Coordinates of C-alpha atoms and ligand atoms in Angstrom, one line a residue:
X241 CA 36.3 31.7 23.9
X242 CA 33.7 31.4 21.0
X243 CA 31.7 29.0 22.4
X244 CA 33.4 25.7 20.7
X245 CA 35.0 23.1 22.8
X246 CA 38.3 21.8 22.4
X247 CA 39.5 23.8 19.2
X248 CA 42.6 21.4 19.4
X249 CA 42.9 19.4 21.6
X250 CA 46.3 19.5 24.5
X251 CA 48.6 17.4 22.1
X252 CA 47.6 19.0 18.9
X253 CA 46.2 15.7 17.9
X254 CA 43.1 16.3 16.7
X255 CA 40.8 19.5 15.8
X256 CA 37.7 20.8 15.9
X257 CA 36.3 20.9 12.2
X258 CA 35.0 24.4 13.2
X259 CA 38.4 25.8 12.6
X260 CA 38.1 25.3 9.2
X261 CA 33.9 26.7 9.1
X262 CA 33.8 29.0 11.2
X263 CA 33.5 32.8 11.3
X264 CA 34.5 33.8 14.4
X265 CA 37.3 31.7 14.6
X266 CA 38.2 33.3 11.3
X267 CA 37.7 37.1 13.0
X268 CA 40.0 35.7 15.4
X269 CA 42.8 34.9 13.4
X270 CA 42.4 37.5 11.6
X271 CA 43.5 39.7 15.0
X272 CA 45.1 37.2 17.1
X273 CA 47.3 35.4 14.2
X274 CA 47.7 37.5 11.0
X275 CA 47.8 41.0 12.3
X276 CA 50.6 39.8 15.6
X277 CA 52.7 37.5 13.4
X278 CA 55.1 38.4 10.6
X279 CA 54.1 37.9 7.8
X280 CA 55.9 37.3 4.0
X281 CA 55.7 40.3 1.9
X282 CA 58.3 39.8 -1.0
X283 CA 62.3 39.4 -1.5
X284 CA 65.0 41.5 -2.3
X285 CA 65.2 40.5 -5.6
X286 CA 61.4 41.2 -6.3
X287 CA 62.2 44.9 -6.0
X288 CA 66.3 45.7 -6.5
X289 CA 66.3 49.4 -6.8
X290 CA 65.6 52.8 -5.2
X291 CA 61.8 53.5 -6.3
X292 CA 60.8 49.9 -6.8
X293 CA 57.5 48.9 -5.2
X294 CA 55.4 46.0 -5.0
X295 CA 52.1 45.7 -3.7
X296 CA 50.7 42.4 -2.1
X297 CA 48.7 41.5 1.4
X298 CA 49.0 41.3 4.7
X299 CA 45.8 39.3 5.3
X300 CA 43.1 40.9 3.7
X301 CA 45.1 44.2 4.0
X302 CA 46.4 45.6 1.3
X303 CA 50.0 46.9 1.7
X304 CA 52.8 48.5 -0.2
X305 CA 56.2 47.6 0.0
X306 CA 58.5 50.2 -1.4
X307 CA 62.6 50.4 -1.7
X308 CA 63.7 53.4 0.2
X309 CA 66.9 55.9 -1.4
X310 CA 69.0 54.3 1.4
X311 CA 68.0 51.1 0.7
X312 CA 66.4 49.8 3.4
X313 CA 62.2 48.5 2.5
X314 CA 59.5 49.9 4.1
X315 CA 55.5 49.3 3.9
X316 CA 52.4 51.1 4.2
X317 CA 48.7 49.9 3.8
X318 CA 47.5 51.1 0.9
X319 CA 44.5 53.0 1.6
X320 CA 44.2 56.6 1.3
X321 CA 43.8 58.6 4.9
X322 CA 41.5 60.6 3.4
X323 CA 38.3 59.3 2.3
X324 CA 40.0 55.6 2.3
X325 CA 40.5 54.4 -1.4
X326 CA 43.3 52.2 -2.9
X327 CA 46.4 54.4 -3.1
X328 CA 48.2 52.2 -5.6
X329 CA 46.8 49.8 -8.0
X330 CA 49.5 48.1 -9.9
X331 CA 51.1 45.3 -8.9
X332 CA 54.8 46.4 -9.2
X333 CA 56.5 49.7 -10.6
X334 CA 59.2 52.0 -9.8
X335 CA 57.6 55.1 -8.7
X336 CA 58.9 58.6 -7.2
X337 CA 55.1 58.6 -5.3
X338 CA 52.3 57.3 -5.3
X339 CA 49.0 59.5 -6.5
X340 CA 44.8 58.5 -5.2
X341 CA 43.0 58.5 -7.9
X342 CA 40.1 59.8 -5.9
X343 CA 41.1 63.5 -5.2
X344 CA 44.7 63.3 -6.3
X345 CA 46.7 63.2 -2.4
X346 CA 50.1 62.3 -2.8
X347 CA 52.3 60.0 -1.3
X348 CA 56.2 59.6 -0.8
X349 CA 57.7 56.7 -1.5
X350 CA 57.9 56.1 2.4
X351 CA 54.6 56.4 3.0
X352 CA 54.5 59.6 4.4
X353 CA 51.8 62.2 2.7
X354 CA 53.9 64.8 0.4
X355 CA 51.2 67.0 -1.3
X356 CA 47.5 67.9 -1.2
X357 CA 45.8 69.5 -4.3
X358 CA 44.0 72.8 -3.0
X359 CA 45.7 72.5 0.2
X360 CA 46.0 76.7 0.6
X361 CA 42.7 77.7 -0.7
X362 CA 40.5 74.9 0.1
X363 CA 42.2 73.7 3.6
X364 CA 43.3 76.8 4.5
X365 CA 46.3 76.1 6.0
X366 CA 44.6 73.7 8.8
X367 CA 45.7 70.5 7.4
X368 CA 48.5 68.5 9.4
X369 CA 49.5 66.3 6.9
X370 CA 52.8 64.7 9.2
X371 CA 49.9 63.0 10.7
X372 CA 48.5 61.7 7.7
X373 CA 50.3 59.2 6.0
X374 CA 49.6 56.2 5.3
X375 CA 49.7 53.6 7.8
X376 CA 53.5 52.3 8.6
X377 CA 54.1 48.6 9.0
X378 CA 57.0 47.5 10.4
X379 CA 59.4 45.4 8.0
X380 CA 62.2 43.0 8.7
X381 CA 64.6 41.1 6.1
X382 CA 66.4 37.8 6.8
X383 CA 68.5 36.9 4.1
X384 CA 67.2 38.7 1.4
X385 CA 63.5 37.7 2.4
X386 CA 61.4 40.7 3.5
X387 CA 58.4 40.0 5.9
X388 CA 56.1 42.7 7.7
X389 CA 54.5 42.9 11.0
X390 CA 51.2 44.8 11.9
X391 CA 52.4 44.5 15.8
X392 CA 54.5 46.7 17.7
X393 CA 55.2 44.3 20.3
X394 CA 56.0 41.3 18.6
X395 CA 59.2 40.0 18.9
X396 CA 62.0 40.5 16.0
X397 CA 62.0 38.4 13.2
X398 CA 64.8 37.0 13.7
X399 CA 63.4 36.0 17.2
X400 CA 60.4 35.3 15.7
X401 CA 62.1 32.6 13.0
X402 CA 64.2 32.0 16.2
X403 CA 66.0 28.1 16.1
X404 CA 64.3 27.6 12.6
X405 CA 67.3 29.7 10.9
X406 CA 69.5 27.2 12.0
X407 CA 67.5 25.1 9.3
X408 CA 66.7 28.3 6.6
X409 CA 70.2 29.2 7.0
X410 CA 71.0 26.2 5.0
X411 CA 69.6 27.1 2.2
X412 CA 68.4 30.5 2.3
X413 CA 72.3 31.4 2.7
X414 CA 73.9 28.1 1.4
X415 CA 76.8 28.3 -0.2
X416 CA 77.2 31.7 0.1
X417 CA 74.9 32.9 -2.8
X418 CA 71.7 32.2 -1.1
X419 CA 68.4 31.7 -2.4
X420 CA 65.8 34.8 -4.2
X421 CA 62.8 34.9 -5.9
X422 CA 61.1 34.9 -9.4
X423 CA 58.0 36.9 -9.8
X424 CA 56.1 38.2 -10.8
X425 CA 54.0 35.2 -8.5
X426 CA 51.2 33.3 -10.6
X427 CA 47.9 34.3 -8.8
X428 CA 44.9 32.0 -8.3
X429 CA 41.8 31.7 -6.2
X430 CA 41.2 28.5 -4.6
X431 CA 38.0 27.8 -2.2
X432 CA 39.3 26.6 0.7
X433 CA 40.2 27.2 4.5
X434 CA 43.8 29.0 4.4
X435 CA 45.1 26.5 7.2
X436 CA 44.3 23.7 4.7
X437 CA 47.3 24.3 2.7
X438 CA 49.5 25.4 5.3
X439 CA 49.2 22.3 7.4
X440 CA 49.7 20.2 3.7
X441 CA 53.1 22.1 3.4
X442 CA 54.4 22.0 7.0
X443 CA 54.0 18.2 7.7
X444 CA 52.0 16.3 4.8
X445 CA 54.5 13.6 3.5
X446 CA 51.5 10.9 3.4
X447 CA 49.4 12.4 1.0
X448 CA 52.3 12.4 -1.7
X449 CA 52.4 8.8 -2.6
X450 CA 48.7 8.9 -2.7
X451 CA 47.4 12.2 -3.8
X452 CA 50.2 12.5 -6.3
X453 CA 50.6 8.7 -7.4
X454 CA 50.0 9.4 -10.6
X455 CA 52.0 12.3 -10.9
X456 CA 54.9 10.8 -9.7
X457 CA 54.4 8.0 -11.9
X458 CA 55.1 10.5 -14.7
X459 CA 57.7 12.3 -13.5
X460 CA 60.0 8.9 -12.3
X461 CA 63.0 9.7 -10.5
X462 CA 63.8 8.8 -6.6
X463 CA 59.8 9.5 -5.7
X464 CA 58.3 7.3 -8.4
X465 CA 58.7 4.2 -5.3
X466 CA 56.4 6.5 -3.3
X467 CA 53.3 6.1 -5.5
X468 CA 51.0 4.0 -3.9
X469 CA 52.9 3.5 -1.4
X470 CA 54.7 0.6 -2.6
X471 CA 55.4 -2.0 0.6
X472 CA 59.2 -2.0 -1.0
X473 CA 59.7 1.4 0.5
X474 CA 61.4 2.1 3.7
X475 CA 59.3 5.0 4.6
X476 CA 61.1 5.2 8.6
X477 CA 64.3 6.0 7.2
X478 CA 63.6 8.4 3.9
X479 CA 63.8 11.5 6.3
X480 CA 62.5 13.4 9.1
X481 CA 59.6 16.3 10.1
X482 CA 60.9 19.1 12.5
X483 CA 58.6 21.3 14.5
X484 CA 60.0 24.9 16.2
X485 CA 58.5 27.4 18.7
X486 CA 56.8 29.1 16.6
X487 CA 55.1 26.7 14.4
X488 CA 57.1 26.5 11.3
X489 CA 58.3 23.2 10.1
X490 CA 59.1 21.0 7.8
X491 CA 59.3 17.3 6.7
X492 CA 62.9 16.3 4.2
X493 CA 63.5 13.3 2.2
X494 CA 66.7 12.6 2.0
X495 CA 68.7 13.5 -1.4
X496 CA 65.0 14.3 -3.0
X497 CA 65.7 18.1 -3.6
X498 CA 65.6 18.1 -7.8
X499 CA 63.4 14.8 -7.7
X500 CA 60.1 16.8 -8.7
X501 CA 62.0 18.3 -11.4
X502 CA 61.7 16.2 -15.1
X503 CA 64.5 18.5 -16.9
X504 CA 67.0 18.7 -14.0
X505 CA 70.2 19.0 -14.7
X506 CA 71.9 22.5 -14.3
X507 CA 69.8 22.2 -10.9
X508 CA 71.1 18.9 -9.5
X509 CA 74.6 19.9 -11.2
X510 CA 74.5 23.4 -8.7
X511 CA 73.3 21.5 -5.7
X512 CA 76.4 18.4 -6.2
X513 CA 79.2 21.6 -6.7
X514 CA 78.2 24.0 -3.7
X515 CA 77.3 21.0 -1.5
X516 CA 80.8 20.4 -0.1
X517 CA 80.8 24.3 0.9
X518 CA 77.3 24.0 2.8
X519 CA 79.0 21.0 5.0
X520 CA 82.0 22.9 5.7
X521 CA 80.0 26.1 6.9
X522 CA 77.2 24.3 8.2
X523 CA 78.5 20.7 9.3
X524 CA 77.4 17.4 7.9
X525 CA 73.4 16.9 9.1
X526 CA 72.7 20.0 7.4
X527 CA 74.9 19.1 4.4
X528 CA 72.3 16.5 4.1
X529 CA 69.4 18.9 4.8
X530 CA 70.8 20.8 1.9
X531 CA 70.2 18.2 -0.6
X532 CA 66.9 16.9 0.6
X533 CA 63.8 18.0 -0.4
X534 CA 61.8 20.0 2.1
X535 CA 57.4 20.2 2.7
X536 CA 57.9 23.7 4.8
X537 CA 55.7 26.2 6.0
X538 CA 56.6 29.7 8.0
X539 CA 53.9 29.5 10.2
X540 CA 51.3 31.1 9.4
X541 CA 50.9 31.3 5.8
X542 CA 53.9 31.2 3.4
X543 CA 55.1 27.9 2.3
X544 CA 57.6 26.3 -0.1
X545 CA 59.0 23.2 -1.1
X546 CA 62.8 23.1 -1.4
X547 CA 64.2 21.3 -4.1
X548 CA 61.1 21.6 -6.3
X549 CA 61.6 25.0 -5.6
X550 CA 57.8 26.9 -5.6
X551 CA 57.4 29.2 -3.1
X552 CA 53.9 30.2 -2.4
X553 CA 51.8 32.7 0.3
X554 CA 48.3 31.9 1.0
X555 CA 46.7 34.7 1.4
X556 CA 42.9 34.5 3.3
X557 CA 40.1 35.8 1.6
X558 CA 37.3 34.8 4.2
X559 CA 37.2 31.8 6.1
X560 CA 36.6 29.5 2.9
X561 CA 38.7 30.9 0.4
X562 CA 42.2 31.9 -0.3
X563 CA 44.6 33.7 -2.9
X564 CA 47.7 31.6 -3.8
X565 CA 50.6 33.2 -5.0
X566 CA 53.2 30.9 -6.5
X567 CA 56.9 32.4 -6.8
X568 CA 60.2 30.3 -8.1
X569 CA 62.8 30.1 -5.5
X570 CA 66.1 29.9 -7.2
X571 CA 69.6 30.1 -6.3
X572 CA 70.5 33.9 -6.7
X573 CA 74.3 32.9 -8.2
X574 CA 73.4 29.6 -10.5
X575 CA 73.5 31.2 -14.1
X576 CA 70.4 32.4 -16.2
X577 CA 69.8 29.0 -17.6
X578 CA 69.3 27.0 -14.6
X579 CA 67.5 29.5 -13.0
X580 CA 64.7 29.6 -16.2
X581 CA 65.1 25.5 -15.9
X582 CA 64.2 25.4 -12.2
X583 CA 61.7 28.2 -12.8
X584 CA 59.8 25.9 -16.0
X585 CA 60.0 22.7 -13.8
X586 CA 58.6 24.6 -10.7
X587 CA 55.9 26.0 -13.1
X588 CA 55.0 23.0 -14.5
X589 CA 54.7 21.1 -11.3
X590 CA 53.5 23.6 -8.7
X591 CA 52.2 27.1 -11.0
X592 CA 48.6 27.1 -10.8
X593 CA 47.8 24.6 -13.9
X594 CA 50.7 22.0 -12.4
X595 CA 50.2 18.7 -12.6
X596 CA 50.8 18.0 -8.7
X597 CA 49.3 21.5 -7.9
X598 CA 45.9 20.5 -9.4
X599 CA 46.2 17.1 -7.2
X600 CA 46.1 19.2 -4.5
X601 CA 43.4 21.6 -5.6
X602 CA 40.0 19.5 -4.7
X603 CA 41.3 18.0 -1.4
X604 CA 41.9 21.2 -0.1
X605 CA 38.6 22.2 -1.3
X606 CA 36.7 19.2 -0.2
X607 CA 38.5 19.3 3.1
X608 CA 36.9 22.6 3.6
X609 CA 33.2 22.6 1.8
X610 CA 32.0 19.6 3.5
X611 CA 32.1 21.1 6.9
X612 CA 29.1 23.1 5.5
X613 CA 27.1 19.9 7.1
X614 CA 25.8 20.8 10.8
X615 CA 26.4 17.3 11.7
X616 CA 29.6 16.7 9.9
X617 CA 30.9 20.0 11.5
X618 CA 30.3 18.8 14.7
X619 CA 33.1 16.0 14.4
X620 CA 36.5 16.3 15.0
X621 CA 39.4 15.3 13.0
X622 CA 42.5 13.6 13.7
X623 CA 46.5 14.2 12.9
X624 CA 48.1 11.7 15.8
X625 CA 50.4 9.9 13.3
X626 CA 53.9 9.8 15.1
X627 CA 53.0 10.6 18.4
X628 CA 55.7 9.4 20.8
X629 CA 57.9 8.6 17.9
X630 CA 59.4 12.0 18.0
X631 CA 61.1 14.3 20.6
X632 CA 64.1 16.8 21.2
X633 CA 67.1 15.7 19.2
X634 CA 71.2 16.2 20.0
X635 CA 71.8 18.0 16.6
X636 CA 68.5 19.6 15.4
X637 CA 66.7 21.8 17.2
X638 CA 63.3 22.2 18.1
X639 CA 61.0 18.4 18.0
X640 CA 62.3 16.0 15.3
X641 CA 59.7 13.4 14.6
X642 CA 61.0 10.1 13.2
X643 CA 60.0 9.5 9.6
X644 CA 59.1 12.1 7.1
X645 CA 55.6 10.6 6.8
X646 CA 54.4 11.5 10.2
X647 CA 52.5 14.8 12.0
X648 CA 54.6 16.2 14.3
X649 CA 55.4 19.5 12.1
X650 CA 51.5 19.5 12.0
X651 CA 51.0 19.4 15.5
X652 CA 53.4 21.9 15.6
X653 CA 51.9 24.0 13.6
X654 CA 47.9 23.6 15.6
X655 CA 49.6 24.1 19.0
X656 CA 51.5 27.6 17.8
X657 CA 48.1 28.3 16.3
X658 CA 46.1 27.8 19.4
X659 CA 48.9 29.1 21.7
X660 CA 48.5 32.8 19.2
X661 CA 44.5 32.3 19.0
X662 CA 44.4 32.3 23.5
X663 CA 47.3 34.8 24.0
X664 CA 46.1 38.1 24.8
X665 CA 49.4 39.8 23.5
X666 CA 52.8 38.7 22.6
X667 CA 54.1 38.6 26.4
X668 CA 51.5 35.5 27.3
X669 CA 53.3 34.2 24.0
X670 CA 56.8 34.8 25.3
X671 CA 55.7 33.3 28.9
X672 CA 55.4 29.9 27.2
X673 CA 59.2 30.0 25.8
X674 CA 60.7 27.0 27.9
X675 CA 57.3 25.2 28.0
X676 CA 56.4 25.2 24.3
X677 CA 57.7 21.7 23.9
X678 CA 56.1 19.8 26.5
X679 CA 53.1 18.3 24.8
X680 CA 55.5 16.1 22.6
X681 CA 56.2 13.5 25.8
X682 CA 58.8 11.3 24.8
X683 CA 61.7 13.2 26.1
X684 CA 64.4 10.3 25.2
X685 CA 63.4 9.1 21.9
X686 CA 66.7 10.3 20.2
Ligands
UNU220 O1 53.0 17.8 -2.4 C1 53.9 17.9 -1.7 N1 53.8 18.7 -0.6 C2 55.2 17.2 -2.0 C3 55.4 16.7 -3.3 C4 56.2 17.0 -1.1 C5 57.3 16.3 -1.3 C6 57.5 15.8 -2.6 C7 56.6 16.0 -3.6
FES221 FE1 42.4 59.5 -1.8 FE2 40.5 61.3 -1.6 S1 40.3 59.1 -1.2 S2 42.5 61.6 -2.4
FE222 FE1 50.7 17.9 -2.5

């Protein structure tokens, strides 16, 4: 396939630099990973009544996602079937249909093409529009979170999240009020490889007492020991990183969740009240998950970090650049001041000018632009922190790797990748279900 050795390698432990370079592997993701996997598209709360659209990407398509009379969501790309242009160009609206601005064909709010200008004298009669509307993609919700699929035989959502909910149930239903969304999402363009990101969010707990030292510094609180890595700090027991079969992860630090957060209060005040709740419904491991703070990505491209609360999709443009869009995740029944506290906190940390955001910013970039160098491209890189120190767990499911500052969740994350990038379709995929697990060795470490 493509011509490059050894894209990763069999334990996910190290990776060709091409798959942050090259085109073709880009083309191939493109098919093989964005268009077969579902991907985020917005939450209930983005869009609460009957009309009520948004517009976002799947990839580099553009879609519409649109609140159906009954209720239920549904999504279209939104490209006109007749000579192809953009059907919708706002971001959000409530709309009773949606009109091209090219020669004016009309569009329900399902999707499906209501009205043709001329249609009698100019089409004569001869135009089957029930086969004309726009392109249906097939949407799913979990808890409130609404997520689209461009393949017909990919496995449900709730198959495809599959043992993660038993980790996203603890927050994204919690108490009982679950989590939603604040939009609309801050938008910015960031040069870099899209998988640059999403690896940081799934398993990168080194690079925050480095990359962020000085942020931390400011901010104080539980993380200000990780800065530098101060030798004082007992980074084996702060937490864990959990990988799942299909590549989403995350790394916790144990009672962390508000620690990003300067102006705190209402936040940490929710999380100590509902807490008790969580442990009765959920048990006491994910009591604890509850109040940690969580590095997480939904393979392949929507991240968020729990407790500081932004929740982001990278969206590829090409394989060296990417639109972030940054939403605040709050709890849908804290009250309105808690939820703007969270949401200012969030901002100022993660919104595109955040202070730990910006950190981030020219690593990723870096990481990406100097692969442009034939001989530099040619190397590998290398993610084997943890291996062996990790392995199936009594209580969590999926592979638990031993400290939060380790790389299992991002070998996860490379061996789901490679596993989509080789599968011809989704039943190769579901062939590997009771294998998946077998490159992480040490069956008895817990
Ligand atoms: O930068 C991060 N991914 C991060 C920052 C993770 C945990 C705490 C703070
Ligand atoms: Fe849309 Fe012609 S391209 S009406
Ligand atoms: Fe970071």
């Amino acid at each position: 396939m493509l011509g490059i050795p050894n894209l990763v390698d069999n334990v996910a432990s190290n990776q060709s630099r091409e798959i942050f370079w090259d085109k073709d592997v880009y083309n191939l993701e493109l098919e093989r990973i964005f268009a077969r996997s579902w991907l985020f598209l917005g939450h209930e709360s983005l869009l609460p009544k009957p009309g009520d659209f948004i517009t976002t990407y799947m990839a580099e398509d553009k879609v519409i996602l649109s609140h159906q009379q009954d209720g239920s969501f549904r999504a279209f790309i939104n490209s006109c079937t007749h000579r192809g242009n953009q059907i919708c160009h706002a971001d959000s609206g409530n709309a009773k249909a949606f009109v091209c601005n090219y020669h004016g064909w009309v569009y329900g709010q399902d999707g499906s093409l209501v009205d043709v200008p001329l249609e009698t004298r100019c089409y004569h009669g001869q135009l089957d529009k029930a086969k004309l509307g726009a392109k249906h993609i097939r949407v799913e919700t979990y808890k409130g979170f609404i997520f689209g699929c461009g393949d017909a035989d990919a496995p449900s959502l709730e198959e495809y999240l599959g043992e993660f909910r038993w980790y996203l149930d603890t927050i994204w239903e919690g108490a009982g009020g679950g989590l939603e969304l604040l939009g609309p999402p801050m938008k910015s363009i960031l040069a870099c490889n899209w998988k640059v990101p999403a690896e940081n969010f799934v398993g990168d707990g080194y690079h925050v007492g480095w990359t962020h030292a000085g942020a931390l510094m400011q901010v104080g609180g539980e993380l200000a020991g990780l800065a530098g890595n101060r030798a004082d700090m007992p980074f084996e027991k702060l937490g864990f990183q959990f990988t799942t079969r299909h590549g989403h992860g995350f790394g916790v630090i144990n009672n962390a969740a508000p620690a990003i957060h300067v102006k705190r209060d209402g936040w940490a005040k929710y999380l100590a009240d509902t807490r008790a709740e969580v442990g009765r419904k959920f048990g006491p491991e994910r009591e604890e998950l509850y109040v940690g703070h969580w590095n997480c990505s939904l393979f392949p491209s929507c991240s968020f970090l729990y407790g500081t609360n932004t929740f982001k999709v990278w969206h590829p443009r090409g394989p060296h650049e990417i639109e972030v869009w940054t939403y605040t995740m709050v709890p849908r029944d804290a009250d309105a001041e808690t939820k703007s506290m969270i949401q200012r906190e969030a901002t100022r940390s993660f919104g595109t000018a955040g202070t730990l955001e910006s950190d981030d910013g020219e690593n990723m970039s870096s990481s990406t632009f100097v692969n442009r160098g034939t001989i530099t491209r040619n190397g590998r890189i290398s993610s084997s922190m943890g291996v062996g120190f990790e392995g199936p767990h009594p209580v969590f499911p999926g592979i638990v790797g031993s400290s939060f500052i380790g790389e299992t969740s991002h070998r996860g994350f490379y061996r789901f990748w490679k596993e989509m990038l080789d599968a011809p379709d989704w039943k190769a995929v579901k062939a590997n279900d009771d294998t998946w697990d077998s490159m992480f060795t040490n069956r008895n470490y817990w």
